[in-house]
Short mmCIF file of C-alpha atoms in Angstrom, two decimals:
data_model
loop_
_atom_site.label_atom_id
_atom_site.label_comp_id
_atom_site.label_asym_id
_atom_site.label_seq_id
_atom_site.Cartn_x
_atom_site.Cartn_y
_atom_site.Cartn_z
CA UNK S 175 95.67 88.06 56.36
CA UNK S 176 98.17 90.45 56.89
CA UNK S 177 100.36 90.51 60.22
CA UNK S 178 98.42 94.57 60.83
CA UNK S 179 95.26 93.09 60.69
CA UNK S 180 95.94 90.16 63.13
CA UNK S 181 96.82 92.71 65.60
CA UNK S 182 94.80 95.08 64.65
CA UNK S 183 92.20 92.04 65.75
CA UNK S 184 94.13 91.24 68.97
CA UNK S 185 94.04 95.59 70.28
CA UNK S 186 89.97 94.80 69.62
CA UNK S 187 89.05 92.45 72.19
CA UNK S 188 90.01 94.50 74.95
CA UNK S 189 87.96 97.06 74.14
CA UNK S 190 85.31 94.58 73.21
CA UNK S 191 85.38 92.95 76.52
CA UNK S 192 85.70 95.96 78.59
CA UNK S 193 82.26 97.47 76.95
CA UNK S 194 80.71 94.22 77.67
CA UNK S 195 82.35 94.65 81.46
CA UNK S 196 80.83 97.98 81.17
CA UNK S 197 77.62 97.32 79.92
CA UNK S 198 77.08 94.25 82.64
CA UNK S 199 77.87 97.30 84.85
CA UNK S 200 75.26 99.72 84.01
CA UNK S 201 72.59 97.33 84.49
CA UNK S 202 70.34 97.23 88.02
CA UNK S 203 72.08 94.10 88.81
CA UNK S 204 75.41 95.43 89.92
CA UNK S 205 73.90 98.04 92.11
CA UNK S 206 71.25 96.01 93.54
CA UNK S 207 74.04 92.95 94.23
CA UNK S 208 76.57 95.68 95.95
CA UNK S 209 73.42 97.33 97.78
CA UNK S 210 72.92 93.99 99.70
CA UNK S 211 77.10 93.17 100.28
CA UNK S 212 77.53 92.92 104.13
CA UNK S 213 80.35 94.96 103.91
CA UNK S 214 79.12 97.88 102.06
CA UNK S 215 79.09 101.18 104.10
CA UNK S 216 75.93 102.32 105.88
CA UNK S 217 74.93 105.94 105.02
CA UNK S 218 75.55 107.97 107.92
CA UNK S 219 73.68 111.26 106.33
CA UNK S 220 70.59 108.32 107.13
CA UNK S 221 69.49 106.86 103.63
CA UNK S 222 68.34 103.61 103.66
CA UNK S 223 69.43 100.78 101.66
CA UNK S 224 65.27 101.06 99.90
CA UNK S 225 66.53 104.79 99.78
CA UNK S 226 69.70 103.77 97.85
CA UNK S 227 67.51 101.28 95.45
CA UNK S 228 64.87 104.01 94.96
CA UNK S 229 67.43 106.89 93.89
CA UNK S 230 70.17 104.34 91.87
CA UNK S 231 67.69 103.21 89.49
CA UNK S 232 67.14 106.87 87.73
CA UNK S 233 70.40 108.39 88.08
CA UNK S 234 71.84 104.52 86.51
CA UNK S 235 69.10 104.86 83.79
CA UNK S 236 70.17 108.30 82.94
CA UNK S 237 72.79 107.52 81.67
CA UNK S 238 71.89 104.77 78.92
CA UNK S 239 68.79 106.52 78.09
CA UNK S 240 67.62 110.03 76.15
CA UNK S 241 66.77 111.96 78.41
CA UNK S 242 68.43 115.23 79.13
CA UNK S 243 69.64 116.56 82.54
CA UNK S 244 65.34 117.28 83.65
CA UNK S 245 65.51 113.61 83.92
CA UNK S 246 67.33 113.62 87.04
CA UNK S 247 67.06 117.43 87.94
CA UNK S 248 63.02 117.14 88.36
CA UNK S 249 63.38 114.27 90.67
CA UNK S 250 62.80 115.62 94.59
CA UNK S 251 63.12 114.25 98.51
CA UNK S 252 60.12 114.08 99.91
CA UNK S 253 60.78 117.65 101.66
CA UNK S 254 60.93 118.83 98.09
CA UNK S 255 64.40 119.89 98.24
CA UNK S 256 66.22 118.79 95.05
CA UNK S 257 67.81 115.21 94.80
CA UNK S 258 70.89 116.77 93.32
CA UNK S 259 72.69 119.90 93.44
CA UNK S 260 73.78 121.74 90.52
CA UNK S 261 77.20 120.79 90.73
CA UNK S 262 76.04 117.33 90.67
CA UNK S 263 73.77 117.12 88.29
CA UNK S 264 76.80 119.15 85.76
CA UNK S 265 78.85 115.72 86.77
CA UNK S 266 76.10 113.48 85.77
CA UNK S 267 75.63 115.28 82.40
CA UNK S 268 79.70 114.99 81.67
CA UNK S 269 79.50 111.45 83.10
CA UNK S 270 76.80 110.71 80.14
CA UNK S 271 78.70 112.02 77.66
CA UNK S 272 81.56 109.47 78.52
CA UNK S 273 79.17 105.91 79.54
CA UNK S 274 77.33 107.45 76.10
CA UNK S 275 80.95 107.77 74.08
CA UNK S 276 82.34 104.70 75.47
CA UNK S 277 79.43 102.63 74.92
CA UNK S 278 79.10 104.01 70.51
CA UNK S 279 83.42 102.62 71.02
CA UNK S 280 82.14 99.36 72.05
CA UNK S 281 79.36 98.46 69.49
CA UNK S 282 81.97 99.74 66.67
CA UNK S 283 84.34 97.47 67.88
CA UNK S 284 81.73 95.00 67.96
CA UNK S 285 80.69 95.97 64.03
CA UNK S 286 84.37 95.98 63.06
CA UNK S 287 85.19 92.17 64.65
CA UNK S 288 82.00 90.83 62.87
CA UNK S 289 83.22 92.33 59.77
CA UNK S 290 86.38 91.23 60.23
CA UNK S 291 85.17 87.64 61.04
CA UNK S 292 82.93 87.46 58.19
CA UNK S 293 85.68 88.45 55.55
CA UNK S 294 88.05 86.22 57.28
CA UNK S 295 85.88 82.96 56.27
CA UNK S 296 84.75 84.11 52.77
CA UNK S 297 88.70 84.45 52.11
CA UNK S 298 90.51 81.95 54.48
CA UNK S 299 91.76 83.76 57.21
CA UNK S 300 90.06 82.51 60.12
CA UNK S 301 93.29 80.70 61.83
CA UNK S 302 94.65 83.97 62.17
CA UNK S 303 91.45 86.07 62.99
CA UNK S 304 91.15 83.50 65.81
CA UNK S 305 95.03 83.77 66.33
CA UNK S 306 94.22 87.49 66.84
CA UNK S 307 90.88 87.19 69.35
CA UNK S 308 93.47 84.49 71.31
CA UNK S 309 96.41 86.85 71.46
CA UNK S 310 93.64 89.63 72.27
CA UNK S 311 92.64 87.36 74.85
CA UNK S 312 96.30 87.22 76.80
CA UNK S 313 96.29 90.99 76.20
CA UNK S 314 92.78 91.16 78.27
CA UNK S 315 93.62 89.04 80.73
CA UNK S 316 97.19 91.50 81.41
CA UNK S 317 94.75 94.52 81.88
CA UNK S 318 92.57 92.92 83.81
CA UNK S 319 95.19 91.26 86.06
CA UNK S 320 96.46 94.76 86.74
CA UNK S 321 92.95 96.23 87.24
CA UNK S 322 92.17 93.89 90.03
CA UNK S 323 95.10 93.86 91.86
CA UNK S 324 94.90 98.00 92.58
CA UNK S 325 91.07 97.26 93.67
CA UNK S 326 91.96 94.24 95.70
CA UNK S 327 95.39 96.52 96.92
CA UNK S 328 93.16 99.36 97.67
CA UNK S 329 90.29 97.23 99.06
CA UNK S 330 92.97 94.87 101.55
CA UNK S 331 95.34 97.01 102.25
CA UNK S 332 95.52 100.55 101.68
CA UNK S 333 92.79 102.82 99.94
CA UNK S 334 95.34 105.22 98.95
CA UNK S 335 96.23 103.14 96.18
CA UNK S 336 93.01 102.61 94.82
CA UNK S 337 92.44 106.51 95.20
CA UNK S 338 95.46 107.41 93.05
CA UNK S 339 94.05 105.16 90.44
CA UNK S 340 90.86 106.45 90.08
CA UNK S 341 92.12 110.22 90.51
CA UNK S 342 93.88 110.06 87.43
CA UNK S 343 91.32 107.96 85.43
CA UNK S 344 89.01 110.50 86.20
CA UNK S 345 91.44 113.79 85.19
CA UNK S 346 91.59 111.98 82.16
CA UNK S 347 87.84 112.36 81.22
CA UNK S 348 86.77 115.27 83.60
CA UNK S 349 87.69 118.59 83.62
CA UNK S 350 89.55 120.03 87.14
CA UNK S 351 87.73 118.96 90.51
CA UNK S 352 84.74 118.60 88.70
CA UNK S 353 84.46 115.35 89.93
CA UNK S 354 85.02 115.42 93.66
CA UNK S 355 81.77 116.27 95.87
CA UNK S 356 80.99 116.63 99.98
CA UNK S 357 80.40 113.51 101.49
CA UNK S 358 77.19 115.25 102.42
CA UNK S 359 75.70 115.61 98.48
CA UNK S 360 73.77 112.95 97.32
CA UNK S 361 76.43 111.15 94.45
CA UNK S 362 78.89 110.01 97.72
CA UNK S 363 75.77 108.78 99.64
CA UNK S 364 74.37 106.34 96.66
CA UNK S 365 77.90 106.07 95.15
CA UNK S 366 80.77 106.05 97.60
CA UNK S 367 84.12 104.44 96.98
CA UNK S 368 83.60 101.56 98.14
CA UNK S 369 80.98 101.04 95.59
CA UNK S 370 83.72 101.95 92.67
CA UNK S 371 86.32 99.49 94.08
CA UNK S 372 83.89 96.85 93.78
CA UNK S 373 83.24 97.94 90.09
CA UNK S 374 86.29 97.63 89.39
CA UNK S 375 86.87 94.79 90.76
CA UNK S 376 84.21 92.93 89.38
CA UNK S 377 85.29 94.83 85.45
CA UNK S 378 88.58 93.18 86.06
CA UNK S 379 86.69 89.66 86.85
CA UNK S 380 84.06 90.01 83.88
CA UNK S 381 87.45 90.84 81.47
CA UNK S 382 89.50 88.25 82.91
CA UNK S 383 86.66 86.01 82.32
CA UNK S 384 86.74 86.81 78.81
CA UNK S 385 90.02 87.27 77.94
CA UNK S 386 91.13 83.91 79.54
CA UNK S 387 88.10 82.17 77.55
CA UNK S 388 89.55 83.44 73.86
CA UNK S 389 93.32 82.73 75.39
CA UNK S 390 92.84 79.44 75.98
CA UNK S 391 89.49 78.38 74.55
CA UNK S 392 90.92 79.17 71.18
CA UNK S 393 93.80 77.57 72.12
CA UNK S 394 91.68 74.15 72.63
CA UNK S 395 89.82 74.46 69.56
CA UNK S 396 93.04 75.29 67.40
CA UNK S 397 94.50 71.83 68.93
CA UNK S 398 91.58 70.16 68.80
CA UNK S 399 90.64 70.86 64.92
CA UNK S 400 94.26 70.13 63.63
#
């Protein structure tokens, strides 16, 4: 196996692990745990925990299904007012594009890694393939620790630390201030900044676990096979 192919595997490994973390965070498990945490802030505009569960479910489901924006646009409060305003709906369309694009990249990454693994098994390249995975695991550890430190520092010391990262991230994927909302808007009431701090922290933990498993597990596997 040429060194460039081994390094391609290393590059794809963090993408695969980050994609896995993203997919886990897009399940009901994450927001169910998050809303039940004692530190999660109450909604000063009146949402109960049950309200958040009720409205978070279709909001998250929309991001991974094939429905158009009417899936959210048709949702209404008991008084007949819409759950989301036009600005929020426009942003959710943008978020869906980013999420589904990211998941497509994840799927393609997995297919490439599996294909290279099969070819490597046929051509006797498995040691180099595993070395690429192990190296990618170390790269993932570095990225995950960095993300975890940013999220942790934002929670424990200074919220501006995480906000700077959060703003930079949004500037990459979204136009202008289209992702900024009033505290009274439904999106902020359902998903306040603490939700995203914890999401980043859990993404770091999941990715770190996968990276450590590859970096240390494959190293031990290599020693055992000698």
